[in-house]
Amino acid sequence: MTFHNILIMRHELLLTIVMLLVLIIDLFATGNNRKLIIPIALILFLTVTAIGFLPAQYGQLFGGMYITSGTTILMKNVLNIAVFIILLQSVAWLKLEENKQKLAEYFVLILSTLIGMNFMISSGDFLMLYIGLETATIPLAALAAYTHHQTKSAEAGIKLILSSALSSGIMLYGISMVYGTTGSVSFAEVALQWGNAPLQMLAFLFFFAGMAFKISLVPFHLWTADVYEGAPVNVTSYLSVVSKGSAAFVLMLVLFRVFPSIVEHWQKVLYAIAVLTMTVGNLFALRQQNLKRFLAFSSIAQAGFILLGIIGASPLGMSTVIFFVLAYVFTNLAAFGVISAVSSATGKENMADYNGLYQTNPKLSLLLMLALFSLAGIPPVAGFFGKFFLFASAASKGFYWLVFIAVVNATVSLYYYLLPVKAMFINKNEQPVPTFRSDFYMKAGLLLAAAGTLAVGMLSIGYEYIASFSYGLQ
Amino acid sequence: MNNELMFFMLSAVILVFSVLTVTTRKILRAAVYLLFVLVATAGLYFQLNYNFLAAVQLTVYAGGIVVLIIFSILLTSHISERAPIASAARAALAALVTVAGAILTLITVMQFTFRPAGIPPISPNVKNVGRALVSYGTDGYALPFEAISILLLAAMIGAIVVARKESNNQSTK
């Protein structure tokens, strides 16, 4: 291994450097200088995101523990874009008096979880996968409890850490069975020896349960709503977009790489979980009043749709999943961005507070409407094509009933996605949210998310670019 | 035979004290029960001739971590405080799920015929462990070793974020 070789880890290396730089700058920043950390961190992270798109070499390092390919780099770039938008949207909230003292920590924690996710995506064995998973989870609990003087935020942190500890334990037990039955934790080695003995099935189920917790698939979703509601809005959007998207990527990579020999079995598991997740997520979303809870259940339902892309085990499925996550990133960040803007300006997060928002803040209302339309899957915005391709990939493998159930669910979801739209545009309100102006960062973040939502839907070039990297089961 | 007897004794200690750890209502007692679990686990490692691992288990887990846990309990909570009693229905359900899960796992593990590992085992002495920890080729663990350091750094910063007092904000304004 030479210096030249190690550069194929550039995503992780650059992120680590940025994280340490922010930490060091924070040591020397005092008083009002502390605010300068925000633009510095943003510029550094933008540079990292841009460098991520430069042509890269693929390969393996550390005896196969670290693997990159076109697909993994693409996944990491999608996550980087999402994190950049979230950071832009967090600035207004970070500048609040109560958060000023610990704003560098916010960046460091976000970056460290992102490093963990990158390692997870690039992992070539279960050991790295597990370490990446923990690095992606433990700092998130601290982020959820970031405003811990609020009881709800502290509760969110403790709920996240306890339930993730339980799920990590289950997953680790599964991994120990993998090691016990094959004598190896390396993906390549395990894939060669994997059979369908009952113990190996159990090992797979335990491992799957751990991943399902991260993606918050039903029945492993119970933590989601409380944590999403209690955590600060920006952390919630990070949880629902980046954390969930990365876990979906990893689940897909592991299923394709490690468990191709039991594909018929995991397809059955995914089938049942997908139906449950879409339906339960939708039914609970119908009756939510808090917008963060509402988006929590909506994101559970969306995770069910993602499974439709994975279940086909085909290159088409893989590219549709990446495409869907990209569309979902922009769409959800547009929605969460509006909620974050309203929340940091007024502290209001309930649907009733949004009554008559169009009268006072027409631009934000239009943006939220665009995002909700995209989530519901109304053409021509990104979400429609995301769902369309997912359904097409599942149907091309003969999962007609699953696609039918998904379409029914998508129709049901249309109803509740239109509820906030109705609140903003039609419902009357004596005291609507007053007109307010967002700062430059928030505007940039919202604009990026909106542009992405439209561009991903309108331009087919993105999809073709993604499709050129994808692979299914060999 | 002696070895086997020792194994069963250690396992019994681990089982009993693990259950006690999660069922006791006093948090300090839970920490002490956990200490016994960790010490008995070190005993299992000694049985397998993993002397280095056993030493680490004793010094880091039984020595360091349990002391840390006890310190943080003494600093943050009242020792006399007792955890609330779980409702009977809830306790019964939890017991049912746990026992059913344990039986299911046990049956599947018993059914499986384990094969001896193909590769000859490397002697787990300190020299080999140390070399594996920092080498970067096949069977090297430099990458996880470094990745864990990021995890620990992030965990420390996270702990500071959670533990920092809000009043600091006002004083530095």
XYZ file of N, CA, C and O in Angstrom, chain A residues 10 99 120 127 181-182 214 251 295 326 358 386 410 417 423 426-428 436 448 453:
84
model
N -10.507 8.880 -0.307
C -10.459 10.333 -0.107
C -11.699 10.893 0.581
O -11.589 11.856 1.334
N -27.608 28.099 21.464
C -26.771 27.114 20.782
C -25.384 27.640 20.446
O -24.525 26.889 19.996
N -19.276 2.639 6.469
C -20.271 1.576 6.358
C -20.495 1.208 4.896
O -20.545 0.040 4.528
N -16.866 -6.348 10.394
C -16.236 -5.568 11.463
C -16.314 -4.078 11.135
O -16.769 -3.262 11.946
N -20.542 -19.637 11.903
C -20.893 -20.637 10.897
C -19.945 -20.632 9.705
O -19.861 -21.621 8.991
N -19.247 -19.526 9.454
C -18.373 -19.482 8.279
C -16.909 -19.328 8.636
O -16.049 -19.549 7.790
N -32.236 0.915 11.772
C -31.658 2.166 11.272
C -32.557 2.806 10.211
O -32.673 4.014 10.123
N -27.830 -1.631 3.431
C -28.627 -2.856 3.404
C -28.607 -3.457 2.008
O -28.402 -4.662 1.824
N -43.916 13.991 9.359
C -42.866 13.609 8.409
C -42.146 12.342 8.857
O -41.611 11.607 8.022
N -31.851 10.032 -3.911
C -31.466 11.381 -4.342
C -32.690 12.289 -4.397
O -32.682 13.407 -3.872
N -49.881 30.891 3.728
C -49.709 31.463 2.389
C -49.908 32.967 2.408
O -49.279 33.697 1.634
N -39.043 9.005 -8.942
C -38.456 8.079 -7.983
C -39.374 6.889 -7.759
O -38.968 5.735 -7.885
N -49.626 4.669 -2.095
C -49.258 5.982 -2.622
C -50.501 6.852 -2.764
O -50.465 8.059 -2.528
N -50.711 14.059 2.504
C -49.743 15.076 2.074
C -50.448 16.367 1.696
O -49.857 17.445 1.727
N -54.029 23.358 4.841
C -53.862 24.256 5.987
C -53.250 25.579 5.549
O -53.716 26.651 5.919
N -55.870 27.196 2.345
C -57.317 27.354 2.425
C -57.769 27.724 3.829
O -58.575 28.631 4.007
N -57.218 27.031 4.853
C -57.721 27.273 6.208
C -57.516 28.718 6.621
O -56.509 29.337 6.309
N -58.495 29.238 7.351
C -58.406 30.618 7.841
C -57.729 30.617 9.201
O -57.823 29.653 9.954
N -41.772 36.668 7.967
C -40.390 36.820 8.437
C -39.442 36.577 7.272
O -39.822 35.999 6.254
N -31.446 25.354 -3.036
C -30.782 24.141 -3.521
C -31.752 22.966 -3.504
O -31.841 22.201 -4.477
N -35.178 19.252 -6.374
C -36.461 18.555 -6.527
C -36.954 18.682 -7.964
O -37.424 17.708 -8.558
